[in-house]
Amino acid sequence: MTIETIMLIVGFLMILTGCYCLIRSYHMLKIIIGIEISMKAGTMFLIFAGYMNGHMGLAQAYVITAIVLEVVVAVVLAGVTIGLYHKYGNMDIRNLTQLKG
Amino acid sequence: METIIYISLAFLLSFCIMAVMSRSILKSAIYLAAASAALGVVMFLLGAKWASVFEVSVCSGLVTVIFISAISLSNMKIEDVHKLYDDKKRMAYLPYVLLFGGFTMITFVLTKDINLTVVAQSTMEDFQNIFWNTRMADILGQITAILIGGIAVIVLLKEGAK
C-alpha cells in the first residue's frame, strides 16, 4: 500500500470522525470542531490532488481560500454559540429548536 | 521523508479522534490545534510550503484562540456540563465506526486494486503569480468573506448583549 492510498484512507476516516461528531454531539462548540475536522480532510485532499497532478501552486491557492473560509465559518458559529449561551445559559444545540421567527 | 509523513498522518488522525472523544471542550480545542499542526507538517513535506504556513498560523493559532475565547465565556460547573451533553456515552461508538469504516475502505482499495501513483512531478510553478494573477477572483472572495464574517460577529454579539 502506497503513501497516497494511506492518505486517502486517513482523509476518509477524518471525514467520518467529523460527521460522527456532527450527528452525535449536542454541544455547539463540539459541532464546530466536527466541521473543522471535516474541512481539514478537505484541505488535505486538495493538497493531495495537487501533489498527484503536479500543480501544487494552484492547489495551494485553493487551500488558502479554504482556510480563510474555515476561519470565517468558525468565527460566525462561535458568535452564534455566544448568543445561544447568553439567551439560554448553555451551549446546547437543542435550544435552537425553540427559536421562533 | 515518508516515515515522517506516516508518523504525522498517525498523529493527525489520533488528535482528531481525541478532539471528538474528549469530555473537556478545552482539551478538544487543544487537540484540534495539534491536529492542525500535524496537517501542516504533512503539507510542508508534500511541497505545499505556503499552505502549511497558513494552516499552522491560522488554523492552529487563530481558531484555537476563538474557541478558547468562546469557552471562557461559559461558567457552567463541569458536572452539569457532563450531565447535560453526556458526551462520554454519545461518543463511545466512534472507535467501532472508525474500525468499520477503515476496514471497509481497506477492503475496497485492495479488492478494486486501486493503485494511486503520482502522474506528474510537481512543476516549479510560481505560487505568487498563480495566487495574484490567475486566482484574483479568489482573493476578492476571501476579502468579502472576511468582511461578512466580521460584520456577522458584530451583529451576533450585539444581539447577545441585549
PDB file of C-alpha atoms in Angstrom:
ATOM      1  CA  MET A   1       0.000   0.000   0.000  1.00  0.00           C
ATOM      2  CA  THR A   2       1.484   3.338  -1.081  1.00  0.00           C
ATOM      3  CA  ILE A   3       1.568   6.553   0.905  1.00  0.00           C
ATOM      4  CA  GLU A   4      -1.056   8.036  -1.439  1.00  0.00           C
ATOM      5  CA  THR A   5      -3.513   5.252  -0.603  1.00  0.00           C
ATOM      6  CA  ILE A   6      -2.876   5.695   3.108  1.00  0.00           C
ATOM      7  CA  MET A   7      -3.544   9.445   2.806  1.00  0.00           C
ATOM      8  CA  LEU A   8      -6.825   8.638   1.075  1.00  0.00           C
ATOM      9  CA  ILE A   9      -7.855   6.294   3.906  1.00  0.00           C
ATOM     10  CA  VAL A  10      -6.815   8.766   6.627  1.00  0.00           C
ATOM     11  CA  GLY A  11      -8.817  11.554   4.908  1.00  0.00           C
ATOM     12  CA  PHE A  12     -11.856   9.297   4.659  1.00  0.00           C
ATOM     13  CA  LEU A  13     -11.585   8.409   8.361  1.00  0.00           C
ATOM     14  CA  MET A  14     -11.248  12.097   9.271  1.00  0.00           C
ATOM     15  CA  ILE A  15     -14.455  12.915   7.368  1.00  0.00           C
ATOM     16  CA  LEU A  16     -16.145  10.006   9.159  1.00  0.00           C
ATOM     17  CA  THR A  17     -14.937  11.330  12.547  1.00  0.00           C
ATOM     18  CA  GLY A  18     -16.191  14.845  11.793  1.00  0.00           C
ATOM     19  CA  CYS A  19     -19.576  13.611  10.569  1.00  0.00           C
ATOM     20  CA  TYR A  20     -19.982  11.346  13.624  1.00  0.00           C
ATOM     21  CA  CYS A  21     -19.306  14.357  15.864  1.00  0.00           C
ATOM     22  CA  LEU A  22     -21.842  16.439  13.913  1.00  0.00           C
ATOM     23  CA  ILE A  23     -24.514  13.761  14.278  1.00  0.00           C
ATOM     24  CA  ARG A  24     -23.967  12.701  17.887  1.00  0.00           C
ATOM     25  CA  SER A  25     -22.959  15.815  19.814  1.00  0.00           C
ATOM     26  CA  TYR A  26     -25.320  18.369  21.354  1.00  0.00           C
ATOM     27  CA  HIS A  27     -22.558  20.817  22.335  1.00  0.00           C
ATOM     28  CA  MET A  28     -22.358  23.671  19.819  1.00  0.00           C
ATOM     29  CA  LEU A  29     -18.563  24.056  20.140  1.00  0.00           C
ATOM     30  CA  LYS A  30     -18.108  20.296  19.651  1.00  0.00           C
ATOM     31  CA  ILE A  31     -20.163  20.589  16.466  1.00  0.00           C
ATOM     32  CA  ILE A  32     -17.856  23.373  15.223  1.00  0.00           C
ATOM     33  CA  ILE A  33     -14.919  21.063  15.977  1.00  0.00           C
ATOM     34  CA  GLY A  34     -16.605  18.357  13.856  1.00  0.00           C
ATOM     35  CA  ILE A  35     -16.994  20.794  10.959  1.00  0.00           C
ATOM     36  CA  GLU A  36     -13.345  21.858  11.319  1.00  0.00           C
ATOM     37  CA  ILE A  37     -12.155  18.231  11.221  1.00  0.00           C
ATOM     38  CA  SER A  38     -14.148  17.520   8.054  1.00  0.00           C
ATOM     39  CA  MET A  39     -12.805  20.694   6.421  1.00  0.00           C
ATOM     40  CA  LYS A  40      -9.259  19.706   7.369  1.00  0.00           C
ATOM     41  CA  ALA A  41      -9.765  16.456   5.485  1.00  0.00           C
ATOM     42  CA  GLY A  42     -10.957  18.518   2.503  1.00  0.00           C
ATOM     43  CA  THR A  43      -7.828  20.701   2.557  1.00  0.00           C
ATOM     44  CA  MET A  44      -5.684  17.588   2.828  1.00  0.00           C
ATOM     45  CA  PHE A  45      -7.404  16.123  -0.255  1.00  0.00           C
ATOM     46  CA  LEU A  46      -6.778  19.374  -2.190  1.00  0.00           C
ATOM     47  CA  ILE A  47      -3.051  19.261  -1.400  1.00  0.00           C
ATOM     48  CA  PHE A  48      -3.051  15.554  -2.206  1.00  0.00           C
ATOM     49  CA  ALA A  49      -4.638  16.274  -5.618  1.00  0.00           C
ATOM     50  CA  GLY A  50      -2.038  18.980  -6.325  1.00  0.00           C
ATOM     51  CA  TYR A  51       0.743  16.582  -5.346  1.00  0.00           C
ATOM     52  CA  MET A  52      -0.619  13.864  -7.648  1.00  0.00           C
ATOM     53  CA  ASN A  53      -1.133  16.141 -10.667  1.00  0.00           C
ATOM     54  CA  GLY A  54       1.953  18.271 -10.207  1.00  0.00           C
ATOM     55  CA  HIS A  55       0.006  21.530  -9.843  1.00  0.00           C
ATOM     56  CA  MET A  56       0.992  22.365  -6.299  1.00  0.00           C
ATOM     57  CA  GLY A  57       0.839  26.137  -6.844  1.00  0.00           C
ATOM     58  CA  LEU A  58      -2.817  26.021  -7.871  1.00  0.00           C
ATOM     59  CA  ALA A  59      -3.657  23.597  -5.056  1.00  0.00           C
ATOM     60  CA  GLN A  60      -2.066  25.935  -2.517  1.00  0.00           C
ATOM     61  CA  ALA A  61      -4.133  28.868  -3.822  1.00  0.00           C
ATOM     62  CA  TYR A  62      -7.309  26.804  -3.327  1.00  0.00           C
ATOM     63  CA  VAL A  63      -6.197  25.650   0.116  1.00  0.00           C
ATOM     64  CA  ILE A  64      -5.561  29.205   1.293  1.00  0.00           C
ATOM     65  CA  THR A  65      -9.095  30.145   0.169  1.00  0.00           C
ATOM     66  CA  ALA A  66     -10.449  27.090   2.014  1.00  0.00           C
ATOM     67  CA  ILE A  67      -8.543  28.040   5.179  1.00  0.00           C
ATOM     68  CA  VAL A  68      -9.947  31.591   5.089  1.00  0.00           C
ATOM     69  CA  LEU A  69     -13.485  30.221   4.693  1.00  0.00           C
ATOM     70  CA  GLU A  70     -12.821  27.718   7.513  1.00  0.00           C
ATOM     71  CA  VAL A  71     -11.887  30.569   9.851  1.00  0.00           C
ATOM     72  CA  VAL A  72     -14.904  32.670   8.832  1.00  0.00           C
ATOM     73  CA  VAL A  73     -17.221  29.700   9.471  1.00  0.00           C
ATOM     74  CA  ALA A  74     -15.587  29.112  12.880  1.00  0.00           C
ATOM     75  CA  VAL A  75     -15.882  32.794  13.843  1.00  0.00           C
ATOM     76  CA  VAL A  76     -19.545  33.110  12.811  1.00  0.00           C
ATOM     77  CA  LEU A  77     -20.507  29.860  14.549  1.00  0.00           C
ATOM     78  CA  ALA A  78     -18.617  30.944  17.686  1.00  0.00           C
ATOM     79  CA  GLY A  79     -20.693  34.157  17.591  1.00  0.00           C
ATOM     80  CA  VAL A  80     -23.889  32.073  17.309  1.00  0.00           C
ATOM     81  CA  THR A  81     -22.675  29.946  20.250  1.00  0.00           C
ATOM     82  CA  ILE A  82     -22.084  33.007  22.420  1.00  0.00           C
ATOM     83  CA  GLY A  83     -25.553  34.324  21.517  1.00  0.00           C
ATOM     84  CA  LEU A  84     -27.026  30.932  22.431  1.00  0.00           C
ATOM     85  CA  TYR A  85     -25.217  30.983  25.779  1.00  0.00           C
ATOM     86  CA  HIS A  86     -26.424  34.494  26.590  1.00  0.00           C
ATOM     87  CA  LYS A  87     -30.021  33.516  25.810  1.00  0.00           C
ATOM     88  CA  TYR A  88     -30.276  30.047  27.377  1.00  0.00           C
ATOM     89  CA  GLY A  89     -27.308  29.774  29.760  1.00  0.00           C
ATOM     90  CA  ASN A  90     -25.787  26.776  27.975  1.00  0.00           C
ATOM     91  CA  MET A  91     -24.438  25.820  24.555  1.00  0.00           C
ATOM     92  CA  ASP A  92     -26.922  23.037  23.853  1.00  0.00           C
ATOM     93  CA  ILE A  93     -27.888  22.830  20.169  1.00  0.00           C
ATOM     94  CA  ARG A  94     -31.385  21.538  21.114  1.00  0.00           C
ATOM     95  CA  ASN A  95     -32.252  25.060  22.326  1.00  0.00           C
ATOM     96  CA  LEU A  96     -32.124  26.269  18.735  1.00  0.00           C
ATOM     97  CA  THR A  97     -35.393  24.454  18.054  1.00  0.00           C
ATOM     98  CA  GLN A  98     -37.154  26.848  20.440  1.00  0.00           C
ATOM     99  CA  LEU A  99     -36.394  29.857  18.259  1.00  0.00           C
ATOM    100  CA  LYS A 100     -39.394  31.402  16.575  1.00  0.00           C
ATOM    101  CA  GLY A 101     -39.028  33.851  13.714  1.00  0.00           C
TER     102      GLY A 101
ATOM    103  CA  MET B   1      10.703  11.722   4.433  1.00  0.00           C
ATOM    104  CA  GLU B   2       7.971   9.107   4.021  1.00  0.00           C
ATOM    105  CA  THR B   3       8.422   7.953   7.610  1.00  0.00           C
ATOM    106  CA  ILE B   4       7.737  11.466   8.899  1.00  0.00           C
ATOM    107  CA  ILE B   5       4.608  11.675   6.717  1.00  0.00           C
ATOM    108  CA  TYR B   6       3.374   8.328   8.111  1.00  0.00           C
ATOM    109  CA  ILE B   7       4.001   9.488  11.699  1.00  0.00           C
ATOM    110  CA  SER B   8       2.305  12.861  11.028  1.00  0.00           C
ATOM    111  CA  LEU B   9      -0.727  11.155   9.480  1.00  0.00           C
ATOM    112  CA  ALA B  10      -0.981   8.871  12.533  1.00  0.00           C
ATOM    113  CA  PHE B  11      -0.799  11.891  14.847  1.00  0.00           C
ATOM    114  CA  LEU B  12      -3.333  13.765  12.694  1.00  0.00           C
ATOM    115  CA  LEU B  13      -5.934  11.006  12.888  1.00  0.00           C
ATOM    116  CA  SER B  14      -5.260  10.356  16.596  1.00  0.00           C
ATOM    117  CA  PHE B  15      -5.636  14.022  17.540  1.00  0.00           C
ATOM    118  CA  CYS B  16      -8.869  14.290  15.524  1.00  0.00           C
ATOM    119  CA  ILE B  17     -10.320  11.260  17.347  1.00  0.00           C
ATOM    120  CA  MET B  18      -9.171  12.615  20.717  1.00  0.00           C
ATOM    121  CA  ALA B  19     -10.710  16.023  19.914  1.00  0.00           C
ATOM    122  CA  VAL B  20     -14.073  14.377  19.293  1.00  0.00           C
ATOM    123  CA  MET B  21     -13.950  11.904  22.183  1.00  0.00           C
ATOM    124  CA  SER B  22     -12.610  14.214  24.883  1.00  0.00           C
ATOM    125  CA  ARG B  23     -15.151  15.191  27.537  1.00  0.00           C
ATOM    126  CA  SER B  24     -13.484  18.549  28.181  1.00  0.00           C
ATOM    127  CA  ILE B  25     -14.175  21.091  25.428  1.00  0.00           C
ATOM    128  CA  LEU B  26     -10.934  22.948  26.252  1.00  0.00           C
ATOM    129  CA  LYS B  27      -8.916  19.774  25.681  1.00  0.00           C
ATOM    130  CA  SER B  28     -10.852  19.227  22.438  1.00  0.00           C
ATOM    131  CA  ALA B  29      -9.786  22.682  21.197  1.00  0.00           C
ATOM    132  CA  ILE B  30      -6.152  21.930  22.079  1.00  0.00           C
ATOM    133  CA  TYR B  31      -6.282  18.543  20.316  1.00  0.00           C
ATOM    134  CA  LEU B  32      -7.729  20.286  17.248  1.00  0.00           C
ATOM    135  CA  ALA B  33      -4.803  22.722  17.273  1.00  0.00           C
ATOM    136  CA  ALA B  34      -2.389  19.779  17.482  1.00  0.00           C
ATOM    137  CA  ALA B  35      -4.177  18.116  14.546  1.00  0.00           C
ATOM    138  CA  SER B  36      -3.744  21.329  12.520  1.00  0.00           C
ATOM    139  CA  ALA B  37      -0.032  21.345  13.344  1.00  0.00           C
ATOM    140  CA  ALA B  38       0.278  17.705  12.194  1.00  0.00           C
ATOM    141  CA  LEU B  39      -1.555  18.558   8.957  1.00  0.00           C
ATOM    142  CA  GLY B  40       0.824  21.494   8.475  1.00  0.00           C
ATOM    143  CA  VAL B  41       3.776  19.099   8.701  1.00  0.00           C
ATOM    144  CA  VAL B  42       2.175  16.788   6.090  1.00  0.00           C
ATOM    145  CA  MET B  43       1.557  19.750   3.747  1.00  0.00           C
ATOM    146  CA  PHE B  44       5.125  21.008   4.159  1.00  0.00           C
ATOM    147  CA  LEU B  45       6.601  17.604   3.377  1.00  0.00           C
ATOM    148  CA  LEU B  46       4.421  17.278   0.255  1.00  0.00           C
ATOM    149  CA  GLY B  47       5.805  20.602  -1.007  1.00  0.00           C
ATOM    150  CA  ALA B  48       2.962  22.984  -0.127  1.00  0.00           C
ATOM    151  CA  LYS B  49       5.033  25.396   1.934  1.00  0.00           C
ATOM    152  CA  TRP B  50       2.734  28.434   1.798  1.00  0.00           C
ATOM    153  CA  ALA B  51      -0.352  26.411   2.634  1.00  0.00           C
ATOM    154  CA  SER B  52       1.436  24.782   5.577  1.00  0.00           C
ATOM    155  CA  VAL B  53       2.372  28.208   6.979  1.00  0.00           C
ATOM    156  CA  PHE B  54      -1.287  29.311   6.726  1.00  0.00           C
ATOM    157  CA  GLU B  55      -2.513  26.053   8.265  1.00  0.00           C
ATOM    158  CA  VAL B  56      -0.223  26.292  11.280  1.00  0.00           C
ATOM    159  CA  SER B  57      -0.616  30.027  11.905  1.00  0.00           C
ATOM    160  CA  VAL B  58      -4.334  30.436  11.160  1.00  0.00           C
ATOM    161  CA  CYS B  59      -5.956  27.068  11.937  1.00  0.00           C
ATOM    162  CA  SER B  60      -3.641  26.084  14.770  1.00  0.00           C
ATOM    163  CA  GLY B  61      -3.392  29.594  16.231  1.00  0.00           C
ATOM    164  CA  LEU B  62      -6.327  31.849  15.428  1.00  0.00           C
ATOM    165  CA  VAL B  63      -9.088  29.222  15.501  1.00  0.00           C
ATOM    166  CA  THR B  64      -7.848  27.913  18.880  1.00  0.00           C
ATOM    167  CA  VAL B  65      -7.921  31.459  20.273  1.00  0.00           C
ATOM    168  CA  ILE B  66     -11.525  31.846  19.018  1.00  0.00           C
ATOM    169  CA  PHE B  67     -12.522  28.548  20.656  1.00  0.00           C
ATOM    170  CA  ILE B  68     -10.859  29.389  23.966  1.00  0.00           C
ATOM    171  CA  SER B  69     -12.499  32.836  23.948  1.00  0.00           C
ATOM    172  CA  ALA B  70     -15.911  31.204  23.484  1.00  0.00           C
ATOM    173  CA  ILE B  71     -15.162  28.592  26.188  1.00  0.00           C
ATOM    174  CA  SER B  72     -14.026  31.258  28.656  1.00  0.00           C
ATOM    175  CA  LEU B  73     -17.499  32.880  28.499  1.00  0.00           C
ATOM    176  CA  SER B  74     -19.134  29.731  29.843  1.00  0.00           C
ATOM    177  CA  ASN B  75     -19.188  29.327  33.625  1.00  0.00           C
ATOM    178  CA  MET B  76     -21.151  26.085  33.974  1.00  0.00           C
ATOM    179  CA  LYS B  77     -19.999  23.528  36.523  1.00  0.00           C
ATOM    180  CA  ILE B  78     -18.154  20.617  34.937  1.00  0.00           C
ATOM    181  CA  GLU B  79     -20.610  18.091  36.447  1.00  0.00           C
ATOM    182  CA  ASP B  80     -23.534  19.953  34.880  1.00  0.00           C
ATOM    183  CA  VAL B  81     -21.748  20.005  31.501  1.00  0.00           C
ATOM    184  CA  HIS B  82     -21.178  16.236  31.629  1.00  0.00           C
ATOM    185  CA  LYS B  83     -24.794  15.646  32.699  1.00  0.00           C
ATOM    186  CA  LEU B  84     -26.266  17.942  30.019  1.00  0.00           C
ATOM    187  CA  TYR B  85     -24.303  16.770  26.988  1.00  0.00           C
ATOM    188  CA  ASP B  86     -23.468  13.195  28.053  1.00  0.00           C
ATOM    189  CA  ASP B  87     -20.549  13.110  25.592  1.00  0.00           C
ATOM    190  CA  LYS B  88     -18.895  10.047  27.145  1.00  0.00           C
ATOM    191  CA  LYS B  89     -21.883   7.876  26.308  1.00  0.00           C
ATOM    192  CA  ARG B  90     -22.722   9.525  22.986  1.00  0.00           C
ATOM    193  CA  MET B  91     -19.164   9.351  21.604  1.00  0.00           C
ATOM    194  CA  ALA B  92     -18.462   5.802  22.814  1.00  0.00           C
ATOM    195  CA  TYR B  93     -19.256   4.183  19.447  1.00  0.00           C
ATOM    196  CA  LEU B  94     -16.760   6.269  17.440  1.00  0.00           C
ATOM    197  CA  PRO B  95     -13.896   3.689  17.596  1.00  0.00           C
ATOM    198  CA  TYR B  96     -16.249   0.983  16.262  1.00  0.00           C
ATOM    199  CA  VAL B  97     -17.485   3.280  13.464  1.00  0.00           C
ATOM    200  CA  LEU B  98     -13.880   4.085  12.524  1.00  0.00           C
ATOM    201  CA  LEU B  99     -12.827   0.431  12.639  1.00  0.00           C
ATOM    202  CA  PHE B 100     -15.745  -0.470  10.377  1.00  0.00           C
ATOM    203  CA  GLY B 101     -15.055   2.478   8.035  1.00  0.00           C
ATOM    204  CA  GLY B 102     -11.314   1.741   7.899  1.00  0.00           C
ATOM    205  CA  PHE B 103     -11.891  -1.958   7.277  1.00  0.00           C
ATOM    206  CA  THR B 104     -14.411  -1.178   4.508  1.00  0.00           C
ATOM    207  CA  MET B 105     -12.068   1.343   2.882  1.00  0.00           C
ATOM    208  CA  ILE B 106      -9.042  -1.013   3.001  1.00  0.00           C
ATOM    209  CA  THR B 107     -11.133  -3.868   1.584  1.00  0.00           C
ATOM    210  CA  PHE B 108     -12.413  -1.571  -1.183  1.00  0.00           C
ATOM    211  CA  VAL B 109      -8.876  -0.409  -2.052  1.00  0.00           C
ATOM    212  CA  LEU B 110      -7.479  -3.964  -2.087  1.00  0.00           C
ATOM    213  CA  THR B 111     -10.337  -5.622  -3.999  1.00  0.00           C
ATOM    214  CA  LYS B 112     -10.689  -2.886  -6.631  1.00  0.00           C
ATOM    215  CA  ASP B 113      -6.888  -2.820  -6.977  1.00  0.00           C
ATOM    216  CA  ILE B 114      -6.739   0.944  -6.657  1.00  0.00           C
ATOM    217  CA  ASN B 115      -3.150   1.957  -7.164  1.00  0.00           C
ATOM    218  CA  LEU B 116      -2.685   5.687  -6.786  1.00  0.00           C
ATOM    219  CA  THR B 117       0.503   6.967  -8.342  1.00  0.00           C
ATOM    220  CA  VAL B 118       1.881  10.434  -8.973  1.00  0.00           C
ATOM    221  CA  VAL B 119       1.089  11.219 -12.623  1.00  0.00           C
ATOM    222  CA  ALA B 120       3.307  14.295 -12.914  1.00  0.00           C
ATOM    223  CA  GLN B 121       6.159  15.635 -10.866  1.00  0.00           C
ATOM    224  CA  SER B 122       5.456  18.924  -9.167  1.00  0.00           C
ATOM    225  CA  THR B 123       6.373  21.734 -11.535  1.00  0.00           C
ATOM    226  CA  MET B 124       8.151  24.847 -10.375  1.00  0.00           C
ATOM    227  CA  GLU B 125       5.001  26.932 -10.690  1.00  0.00           C
ATOM    228  CA  ASP B 126       5.275  30.396  -9.306  1.00  0.00           C
ATOM    229  CA  PHE B 127       2.785  30.367  -6.444  1.00  0.00           C
ATOM    230  CA  GLN B 128       2.705  34.158  -6.140  1.00  0.00           C
ATOM    231  CA  ASN B 129       1.922  34.504  -9.853  1.00  0.00           C
ATOM    232  CA  ILE B 130      -0.943  31.990  -9.640  1.00  0.00           C
ATOM    233  CA  PHE B 131      -2.306  33.469  -6.436  1.00  0.00           C
ATOM    234  CA  TRP B 132      -2.247  37.118  -7.513  1.00  0.00           C
ATOM    235  CA  ASN B 133      -2.978  36.807 -11.255  1.00  0.00           C
ATOM    236  CA  THR B 134      -4.735  33.517 -12.110  1.00  0.00           C
ATOM    237  CA  ARG B 135      -6.862  33.308  -8.944  1.00  0.00           C
ATOM    238  CA  MET B 136      -7.572  37.024  -8.477  1.00  0.00           C
ATOM    239  CA  ALA B 137     -11.306  36.312  -8.046  1.00  0.00           C
ATOM    240  CA  ASP B 138     -10.470  34.067  -5.081  1.00  0.00           C
ATOM    241  CA  ILE B 139      -8.732  36.938  -3.307  1.00  0.00           C
ATOM    242  CA  LEU B 140     -11.757  39.182  -3.807  1.00  0.00           C
ATOM    243  CA  GLY B 141     -13.961  36.355  -2.476  1.00  0.00           C
ATOM    244  CA  GLN B 142     -11.708  35.949   0.560  1.00  0.00           C
ATOM    245  CA  ILE B 143     -11.843  39.669   1.346  1.00  0.00           C
ATOM    246  CA  THR B 144     -15.642  39.624   1.027  1.00  0.00           C
ATOM    247  CA  ALA B 145     -15.901  36.525   3.271  1.00  0.00           C
ATOM    248  CA  ILE B 146     -13.703  38.130   5.947  1.00  0.00           C
ATOM    249  CA  LEU B 147     -15.781  41.332   5.876  1.00  0.00           C
ATOM    250  CA  ILE B 148     -19.038  39.365   6.108  1.00  0.00           C
ATOM    251  CA  GLY B 149     -17.595  37.312   8.989  1.00  0.00           C
ATOM    252  CA  GLY B 150     -16.583  40.474  10.860  1.00  0.00           C
ATOM    253  CA  ILE B 151     -19.975  42.112  10.365  1.00  0.00           C
ATOM    254  CA  ALA B 152     -21.795  38.902  11.374  1.00  0.00           C
ATOM    255  CA  VAL B 153     -19.840  38.655  14.627  1.00  0.00           C
ATOM    256  CA  ILE B 154     -20.566  42.303  15.466  1.00  0.00           C
ATOM    257  CA  VAL B 155     -24.295  41.787  14.834  1.00  0.00           C
ATOM    258  CA  LEU B 156     -24.430  38.488  16.772  1.00  0.00           C
ATOM    259  CA  LEU B 157     -22.561  39.826  19.786  1.00  0.00           C
ATOM    260  CA  LYS B 158     -24.668  42.985  19.816  1.00  0.00           C
ATOM    261  CA  GLU B 159     -27.822  40.879  19.881  1.00  0.00           C
ATOM    262  CA  GLY B 160     -26.326  38.620  22.559  1.00  0.00           C
ATOM    263  CA  ALA B 161     -25.591  41.610  24.809  1.00  0.00           C
ATOM    264  CA  LYS B 162     -29.301  42.502  24.979  1.00  0.00           C
TER     265      LYS B 162
END
